[in-house]
């Protein structure tokens, strides 16, 4: 399952609260704090802000408690501790469904344990629906891409790119796929893979083909049935990348660009350029908790991740949220069509999750 593939019932219920603007009650998980725990810092900038945050972070105990699904989190932790040697980061890492459920359960028991959340957009929206996040207000916002801001109680710190990747031993140069519709051809029988939890990728491609390319929903449904008839199912993007490198299948239809790039950097016979359009972009974010134990440390971490930390994110071959990162080269070729999950699809989460599950029913497993 992809990092953060929620059960349809849990996800739909939480997002329904968000979509309807429901206020928290005694039956909901959380409630907004009476006072803004970050108010003392939000008007500060520059060295004055950093010095104040650092001094207060030390007086809080010199710790920031972080829940994350980011598999590269240790690189960020090491960078932060190098920048602020006197501080410690307690990072709990698991798949994003687990970190979401842990945060919800702790807040429901009125015992919140983390200061910062770093995970996928769907889970962050679910936490925001429960009023458990506090919107970031800081000077780092000015340096971020527009798509990284104004997301509610969270801010994108990086973007994952769903791409079509292939094994270059199985797909020879000059024979690279060019269009998603090409995979409906029976010649791809047994040579494709999809990830079991990628309903958001499915929803994105589906809405792109209907809303941007003018195909009818029934025509897109028929296309996907033909594509999935050629596919095998994989659980987890890390496993998907490993099996692609090993040649267990020729093409991964919904693999992360950084998964392929990291494998290629290590010598694996994999590629995703020239890109099959559209490349689906999904924000992954950082969020301040509304009930932090260490507010100064939380805000110092967030300031750093959205500025200096962007260089470390770029070095991990992910797409940073910052407009400009020294030495960074965008992995998506210029002129490539990119697409994000449409607002229509965002509000129909249960529909897309259920439809994707139904589409994969009976499909064989890879590996």
Tab-separated table of C-alpha atoms in Angstrom:
chain	number	residue	atom	x	y	z
A	1	UNK	CA	0.000	0.000	0.000
A	2	UNK	CA	1.243	3.462	-0.725
A	3	UNK	CA	2.430	5.497	2.222
A	4	UNK	CA	-0.825	6.943	3.425
A	5	UNK	CA	-3.455	4.805	1.757
A	6	UNK	CA	-6.339	5.239	4.181
A	7	UNK	CA	-9.289	2.959	4.516
A	8	UNK	CA	-12.200	4.393	2.578
A	9	UNK	CA	-14.411	4.709	5.646
A	10	UNK	CA	-11.897	6.539	7.844
A	11	UNK	CA	-10.780	8.851	5.073
A	12	UNK	CA	-14.247	9.675	3.829
A	13	UNK	CA	-15.496	10.447	7.313
A	14	UNK	CA	-12.660	12.795	8.112
A	15	UNK	CA	-12.788	14.593	4.794
A	16	UNK	CA	-16.537	14.967	5.043
A	17	UNK	CA	-15.971	17.001	8.176
A	18	UNK	CA	-13.514	19.178	6.297
A	19	UNK	CA	-15.759	19.666	3.293
A	20	UNK	CA	-18.769	20.594	5.418
A	21	UNK	CA	-16.813	22.894	7.689
A	22	UNK	CA	-18.000	21.038	10.796
A	23	UNK	CA	-16.909	22.599	14.056
A	24	UNK	CA	-15.342	20.303	16.640
A	25	UNK	CA	-17.630	19.008	19.367
A	26	UNK	CA	-17.237	16.683	22.270
A	27	UNK	CA	-17.581	13.831	19.775
A	28	UNK	CA	-14.785	14.981	17.468
A	29	UNK	CA	-11.096	14.317	17.845
A	30	UNK	CA	-9.810	17.792	18.558
A	31	UNK	CA	-10.610	21.427	19.136
A	32	UNK	CA	-8.831	24.664	18.413
A	33	UNK	CA	-6.763	25.947	21.361
A	34	UNK	CA	-8.054	28.953	23.270
A	35	UNK	CA	-4.780	30.770	22.651
A	36	UNK	CA	-2.417	30.737	19.679
A	37	UNK	CA	0.731	28.978	20.970
A	38	UNK	CA	2.803	30.616	18.217
A	39	UNK	CA	1.513	34.190	18.618
A	40	UNK	CA	4.681	35.494	20.267
A	41	UNK	CA	6.746	34.671	17.186
A	42	UNK	CA	4.562	35.315	14.163
A	43	UNK	CA	5.444	39.014	13.846
A	44	UNK	CA	9.188	38.384	14.138
A	45	UNK	CA	11.573	38.035	11.192
A	46	UNK	CA	15.250	37.488	10.499
A	47	UNK	CA	17.821	37.047	13.256
A	48	UNK	CA	15.453	38.385	15.912
A	49	UNK	CA	12.981	35.594	15.112
A	50	UNK	CA	15.578	32.839	15.004
A	51	UNK	CA	17.286	33.951	18.213
A	52	UNK	CA	13.988	34.141	20.078
A	53	UNK	CA	12.839	30.750	18.796
A	54	UNK	CA	16.164	29.115	19.638
A	55	UNK	CA	16.280	30.548	23.156
A	56	UNK	CA	12.688	29.530	23.858
A	57	UNK	CA	13.204	26.099	22.289
A	58	UNK	CA	16.052	25.477	24.732
A	59	UNK	CA	13.938	26.642	27.661
A	60	UNK	CA	11.188	24.209	26.554
A	61	UNK	CA	13.650	21.342	26.912
A	62	UNK	CA	15.560	21.516	23.643
A	63	UNK	CA	13.343	18.955	21.900
A	64	UNK	CA	10.994	18.853	18.908
A	65	UNK	CA	8.684	15.838	18.614
A	66	UNK	CA	7.987	14.933	14.994
A	67	UNK	CA	5.612	12.401	13.421
A	68	UNK	CA	6.434	11.589	9.821
A	69	UNK	CA	6.022	9.196	6.913
A	70	UNK	CA	9.031	10.662	5.081
A	71	UNK	CA	11.509	7.877	4.329
A	72	UNK	CA	14.291	10.490	4.010
A	73	UNK	CA	13.572	12.133	7.351
A	74	UNK	CA	16.959	11.261	8.869
A	75	UNK	CA	18.695	13.523	6.365
A	76	UNK	CA	16.537	16.427	7.531
A	77	UNK	CA	17.051	15.561	11.192
A	78	UNK	CA	20.819	15.502	10.719
A	79	UNK	CA	20.733	18.838	8.876
A	80	UNK	CA	18.619	20.490	11.564
A	81	UNK	CA	20.836	19.240	14.380
A	82	UNK	CA	23.886	20.529	12.519
A	83	UNK	CA	22.229	23.940	12.238
A	84	UNK	CA	21.130	23.877	15.901
A	85	UNK	CA	23.506	21.570	17.811
A	86	UNK	CA	21.799	22.130	21.146
A	87	UNK	CA	18.444	20.753	20.007
A	88	UNK	CA	17.182	17.179	19.702
A	89	UNK	CA	14.592	15.763	17.286
A	90	UNK	CA	12.447	12.832	18.367
A	91	UNK	CA	11.190	11.480	15.048
A	92	UNK	CA	8.551	8.763	14.961
A	93	UNK	CA	8.389	7.394	11.406
A	94	UNK	CA	5.775	5.029	10.013
A	95	UNK	CA	3.458	4.900	7.014
A	96	UNK	CA	1.221	7.928	6.879
A	97	UNK	CA	-1.938	6.054	7.898
A	98	UNK	CA	-0.198	5.015	11.097
A	99	UNK	CA	1.086	8.484	11.969
A	100	UNK	CA	-2.373	9.921	11.271
A	101	UNK	CA	-4.122	7.385	13.477
A	102	UNK	CA	-1.571	7.869	16.264
A	103	UNK	CA	-2.074	11.649	16.244
A	104	UNK	CA	-5.859	11.285	16.175
A	105	UNK	CA	-5.914	8.810	19.044
A	106	UNK	CA	-3.595	10.884	21.213
A	107	UNK	CA	-5.608	14.039	20.680
A	108	UNK	CA	-8.861	12.198	21.303
A	109	UNK	CA	-7.406	11.178	24.664
A	110	UNK	CA	-6.350	14.826	25.256
A	111	UNK	CA	-2.709	13.707	25.346
A	112	UNK	CA	-1.083	15.132	22.177
A	113	UNK	CA	2.521	13.993	21.908
A	114	UNK	CA	3.887	15.611	18.747
A	115	UNK	CA	4.742	19.173	17.783
A	116	UNK	CA	5.045	18.763	14.018
A	117	UNK	CA	3.553	16.488	11.362
A	118	UNK	CA	5.356	15.687	8.101
A	119	UNK	CA	3.291	13.505	5.763
A	120	UNK	CA	1.042	13.269	2.689
A	121	UNK	CA	-1.619	15.752	1.652
A	122	UNK	CA	-4.594	13.453	2.296
A	123	UNK	CA	-3.610	12.792	5.892
A	124	UNK	CA	-2.827	16.444	6.535
A	125	UNK	CA	-6.260	17.425	5.233
A	126	UNK	CA	-7.788	14.857	7.572
A	127	UNK	CA	-5.944	16.338	10.558
A	128	UNK	CA	-6.905	19.836	9.470
A	129	UNK	CA	-10.554	18.743	9.367
A	130	UNK	CA	-10.242	17.908	13.060
A	131	UNK	CA	-8.763	21.335	13.894
A	132	UNK	CA	-5.507	19.740	14.987
A	133	UNK	CA	-3.209	21.887	12.844
A	134	UNK	CA	-2.169	25.523	13.046
A	135	UNK	CA	-1.481	27.444	9.796
A	136	UNK	CA	2.163	28.390	9.346
A	137	UNK	CA	2.818	32.128	9.264
A	138	UNK	CA	6.451	32.978	8.732
A	139	UNK	CA	8.976	34.629	6.416
A	140	UNK	CA	9.716	31.316	4.680
A	141	UNK	CA	6.375	31.565	2.858
A	142	UNK	CA	7.753	34.229	0.522
A	143	UNK	CA	10.247	31.773	-0.946
A	144	UNK	CA	7.754	28.989	-1.683
A	145	UNK	CA	6.006	28.066	-4.901
A	146	UNK	CA	2.378	29.149	-5.099
A	147	UNK	CA	1.247	25.504	-5.088
A	148	UNK	CA	2.909	25.030	-1.694
A	149	UNK	CA	0.881	27.731	0.074
A	150	UNK	CA	-2.688	28.462	1.139
A	151	UNK	CA	-3.474	24.813	1.798
A	152	UNK	CA	-5.208	25.390	5.116
A	153	UNK	CA	-3.459	24.277	8.277
A	154	UNK	CA	-0.405	22.922	6.489
A	155	UNK	CA	2.254	23.930	3.979
A	156	UNK	CA	3.865	21.815	1.250
A	157	UNK	CA	7.554	21.189	1.885
A	158	UNK	CA	8.075	18.952	-1.155
A	159	UNK	CA	6.183	17.343	-4.016
A	160	UNK	CA	5.992	13.713	-5.057
A	161	UNK	CA	5.696	13.131	-8.781
A	162	UNK	CA	3.815	10.064	-10.037
A	163	UNK	CA	5.517	9.026	-13.276
A	164	UNK	CA	5.547	6.063	-15.639
A	165	UNK	CA	8.845	4.265	-15.072
A	166	UNK	CA	10.312	1.382	-17.036
A	167	UNK	CA	13.101	-1.146	-16.947
A	168	UNK	CA	15.505	-0.286	-19.761
A	169	UNK	CA	16.421	-3.952	-20.236
A	170	UNK	CA	12.751	-4.703	-20.913
A	171	UNK	CA	11.891	-1.540	-22.839
A	172	UNK	CA	14.592	-0.719	-25.350
A	173	UNK	CA	15.661	2.772	-26.350
A	174	UNK	CA	13.309	4.140	-28.972
A	175	UNK	CA	10.489	1.911	-27.714
A	176	UNK	CA	9.671	3.978	-24.621
A	177	UNK	CA	5.953	4.484	-23.912
A	178	UNK	CA	4.546	7.817	-25.040
A	179	UNK	CA	0.921	7.932	-23.910
A	180	UNK	CA	-1.087	6.360	-21.101
A	181	UNK	CA	-3.545	5.003	-23.655
A	182	UNK	CA	-0.747	2.937	-25.233
A	183	UNK	CA	-0.882	0.556	-22.265
A	184	UNK	CA	-4.311	-0.713	-23.288
A	185	UNK	CA	-2.570	-2.639	-26.074
A	186	UNK	CA	-2.517	-6.411	-25.348
A	187	UNK	CA	1.216	-6.422	-26.087
A	188	UNK	CA	1.686	-5.148	-22.507
A	189	UNK	CA	-0.099	-8.155	-20.983
A	190	UNK	CA	1.632	-9.044	-17.703
A	191	UNK	CA	4.261	-6.341	-18.183
A	192	UNK	CA	2.670	-3.498	-16.209
A	193	UNK	CA	2.369	-2.788	-12.495
A	194	UNK	CA	0.186	-0.528	-10.384
A	195	UNK	CA	0.360	0.172	-6.646
A	196	UNK	CA	-2.564	-1.114	-4.601
A	197	UNK	CA	-3.256	2.130	-2.732
A	198	UNK	CA	-2.814	4.645	-5.534
A	199	UNK	CA	-6.457	5.678	-5.812
A	200	UNK	CA	-5.325	9.326	-5.928
A	201	UNK	CA	-3.144	8.620	-8.978
A	202	UNK	CA	-6.111	6.867	-10.595
A	203	UNK	CA	-8.436	9.773	-9.763
A	204	UNK	CA	-5.901	12.247	-11.132
A	205	UNK	CA	-5.432	10.459	-14.459
A	206	UNK	CA	-9.179	9.882	-14.772
A	207	UNK	CA	-10.070	13.527	-14.162
A	208	UNK	CA	-7.240	14.706	-16.406
A	209	UNK	CA	-8.589	12.658	-19.288
A	210	UNK	CA	-12.168	13.854	-18.748
A	211	UNK	CA	-11.666	17.457	-17.632
A	212	UNK	CA	-8.571	18.329	-19.668
A	213	UNK	CA	-8.718	16.007	-22.692
A	214	UNK	CA	-12.493	15.880	-23.134
A	215	UNK	CA	-12.952	12.110	-22.949
A	216	UNK	CA	-16.250	10.813	-21.619
A	217	UNK	CA	-16.158	9.103	-18.192
A	218	UNK	CA	-17.335	5.845	-19.764
A	219	UNK	CA	-14.536	5.971	-22.333
A	220	UNK	CA	-11.961	6.505	-19.599
A	221	UNK	CA	-13.456	3.643	-17.579
A	222	UNK	CA	-13.132	1.362	-20.592
A	223	UNK	CA	-9.536	2.496	-21.135
A	224	UNK	CA	-8.585	1.735	-17.539
A	225	UNK	CA	-10.189	-1.701	-17.690
A	226	UNK	CA	-7.999	-2.546	-20.676
A	227	UNK	CA	-4.882	-1.152	-19.009
A	228	UNK	CA	-5.472	-2.988	-15.729
A	229	UNK	CA	-6.083	-6.216	-17.669
A	230	UNK	CA	-2.390	-5.986	-18.579
A	231	UNK	CA	-1.203	-5.204	-15.064
A	232	UNK	CA	-0.049	-6.786	-11.829
A	233	UNK	CA	-0.573	-5.233	-8.399
A	234	UNK	CA	2.255	-4.248	-6.056
A	235	UNK	CA	1.975	-3.244	-2.398
A	236	UNK	CA	4.239	-0.304	-1.606
A	237	UNK	CA	6.203	2.064	-3.816
A	238	UNK	CA	9.536	0.973	-2.396
A	239	UNK	CA	8.757	-2.638	-3.316
A	240	UNK	CA	7.458	-1.489	-6.692
A	241	UNK	CA	10.755	0.257	-7.403
A	242	UNK	CA	12.777	-2.781	-6.347
A	243	UNK	CA	10.756	-5.147	-8.540
A	244	UNK	CA	11.009	-2.758	-11.480
A	245	UNK	CA	14.791	-2.642	-11.100
A	246	UNK	CA	14.856	-6.446	-10.899
A	247	UNK	CA	12.859	-6.786	-14.114
A	248	UNK	CA	9.823	-8.453	-12.520
A	249	UNK	CA	7.756	-6.288	-14.879
A	250	UNK	CA	8.608	-3.866	-17.656
A	251	UNK	CA	6.658	-0.763	-16.600
A	252	UNK	CA	5.449	0.805	-13.360
A	253	UNK	CA	2.494	3.036	-14.151
A	254	UNK	CA	2.416	4.948	-10.872
A	255	UNK	CA	5.924	5.078	-9.440
A	256	UNK	CA	7.529	8.089	-7.773
A	257	UNK	CA	10.120	9.934	-9.835
A	258	UNK	CA	12.591	9.980	-6.927
A	259	UNK	CA	12.262	6.196	-6.522
A	260	UNK	CA	13.354	5.684	-10.128
A	261	UNK	CA	16.046	8.371	-9.988
A	262	UNK	CA	17.585	6.963	-6.813
A	263	UNK	CA	17.664	3.454	-8.297
A	264	UNK	CA	19.193	4.742	-11.529
A	265	UNK	CA	21.837	6.637	-9.554
A	266	UNK	CA	22.816	3.304	-7.991
A	267	UNK	CA	23.107	1.669	-11.413
A	268	UNK	CA	19.695	0.027	-11.809
A	269	UNK	CA	18.393	-0.266	-15.406
A	270	UNK	CA	15.430	2.082	-14.923
A	271	UNK	CA	14.235	5.372	-16.386
A	272	UNK	CA	11.168	7.597	-16.679
A	273	UNK	CA	12.313	10.209	-19.195
A	274	UNK	CA	11.057	11.158	-21.730
A	275	UNK	CA	8.043	11.541	-19.474
A	276	UNK	CA	4.683	10.005	-20.272
A	277	UNK	CA	2.218	12.849	-19.786
A	278	UNK	CA	0.742	13.950	-17.538
A	279	UNK	CA	3.116	13.754	-14.598
A	280	UNK	CA	0.914	13.811	-11.486
A	281	UNK	CA	2.167	16.116	-8.736
A	282	UNK	CA	1.108	15.546	-5.144
A	283	UNK	CA	2.154	17.862	-2.297
A	284	UNK	CA	3.643	16.441	0.870
A	285	UNK	CA	3.676	18.851	3.747
A	286	UNK	CA	4.814	20.050	7.101
A	287	UNK	CA	2.293	21.169	9.709
A	288	UNK	CA	2.446	22.781	13.108
A	289	UNK	CA	0.228	21.037	15.623
A	290	UNK	CA	-2.441	23.188	17.256
A	291	UNK	CA	-1.585	21.734	20.694
A	292	UNK	CA	2.245	21.499	20.673
A	293	UNK	CA	4.288	20.625	23.717
A	294	UNK	CA	7.230	22.583	22.282
A	295	UNK	CA	5.877	25.454	20.146
A	296	UNK	CA	9.142	27.341	19.730
A	297	UNK	CA	11.024	24.212	18.642
A	298	UNK	CA	8.167	23.307	16.294
A	299	UNK	CA	8.243	26.698	14.622
A	300	UNK	CA	12.048	26.712	14.425
A	301	UNK	CA	11.926	23.305	12.698
A	302	UNK	CA	9.298	24.491	10.227
A	303	UNK	CA	11.193	27.714	9.421
A	304	UNK	CA	14.315	25.659	8.768
A	305	UNK	CA	12.655	22.916	6.681
A	306	UNK	CA	11.050	25.522	4.419
A	307	UNK	CA	14.361	27.358	3.886
A	308	UNK	CA	17.748	25.680	4.406
A	309	UNK	CA	16.136	22.257	4.583
A	310	UNK	CA	14.975	22.596	0.995
A	311	UNK	CA	18.529	21.915	-0.176
A	312	UNK	CA	18.497	18.571	1.640
A	313	UNK	CA	15.118	17.712	0.123
A	314	UNK	CA	16.527	18.476	-3.332
A	315	UNK	CA	19.573	16.294	-2.655
A	316	UNK	CA	17.235	13.382	-1.938
A	317	UNK	CA	15.972	13.753	-5.557
A	318	UNK	CA	12.570	14.965	-4.411
A	319	UNK	CA	10.943	18.136	-5.692
A	320	UNK	CA	11.348	20.955	-3.160
A	321	UNK	CA	8.591	23.444	-2.390
A	322	UNK	CA	10.935	26.417	-2.606
A	323	UNK	CA	10.948	28.515	-5.776
A	324	UNK	CA	14.723	28.464	-5.893
A	325	UNK	CA	17.246	26.043	-4.403
A	326	UNK	CA	20.990	26.512	-5.049
A	327	UNK	CA	22.292	23.899	-7.479
A	328	UNK	CA	18.884	22.286	-7.949
A	329	UNK	CA	17.727	21.155	-11.370
A	330	UNK	CA	14.046	20.365	-11.880
A	331	UNK	CA	13.699	16.638	-12.644
A	332	UNK	CA	10.596	17.115	-14.802
A	333	UNK	CA	11.683	18.132	-18.316
A	334	UNK	CA	10.665	21.600	-19.436
A	335	UNK	CA	7.385	21.607	-21.320
A	336	UNK	CA	6.085	18.422	-19.693
A	337	UNK	CA	2.393	18.513	-18.821
A	338	UNK	CA	1.844	18.210	-15.075
A	339	UNK	CA	-1.454	17.784	-13.268
A	340	UNK	CA	-2.656	17.736	-9.676
A	341	UNK	CA	-5.720	16.081	-8.218
A	342	UNK	CA	-8.720	18.189	-9.198
A	343	UNK	CA	-10.979	19.797	-6.600
A	344	UNK	CA	-13.810	17.588	-7.894
A	345	UNK	CA	-11.813	14.455	-7.125
A	346	UNK	CA	-10.783	15.787	-3.705
A	347	UNK	CA	-14.405	16.021	-2.600
A	348	UNK	CA	-15.250	12.534	-3.927
A	349	UNK	CA	-12.578	10.629	-2.041
A	350	UNK	CA	-14.746	7.646	-1.110
A	351	UNK	CA	-15.967	7.334	-4.709
A	352	UNK	CA	-12.437	7.168	-6.138
A	353	UNK	CA	-11.101	4.889	-3.431
A	354	UNK	CA	-13.977	2.455	-3.969
A	355	UNK	CA	-13.720	2.625	-7.745
A	356	UNK	CA	-9.988	1.896	-7.702
A	357	UNK	CA	-10.449	-1.046	-5.345
A	358	UNK	CA	-13.126	-2.451	-7.674
A	359	UNK	CA	-10.875	-1.951	-10.695
A	360	UNK	CA	-8.070	-3.974	-9.094
A	361	UNK	CA	-10.276	-6.818	-7.892
A	362	UNK	CA	-8.922	-10.101	-9.230
A	363	UNK	CA	-5.720	-8.582	-10.629
A	364	UNK	CA	-2.690	-10.827	-9.951
A	365	UNK	CA	0.066	-9.760	-7.556
A	366	UNK	CA	3.595	-9.076	-8.772
A	367	UNK	CA	6.668	-10.582	-7.168
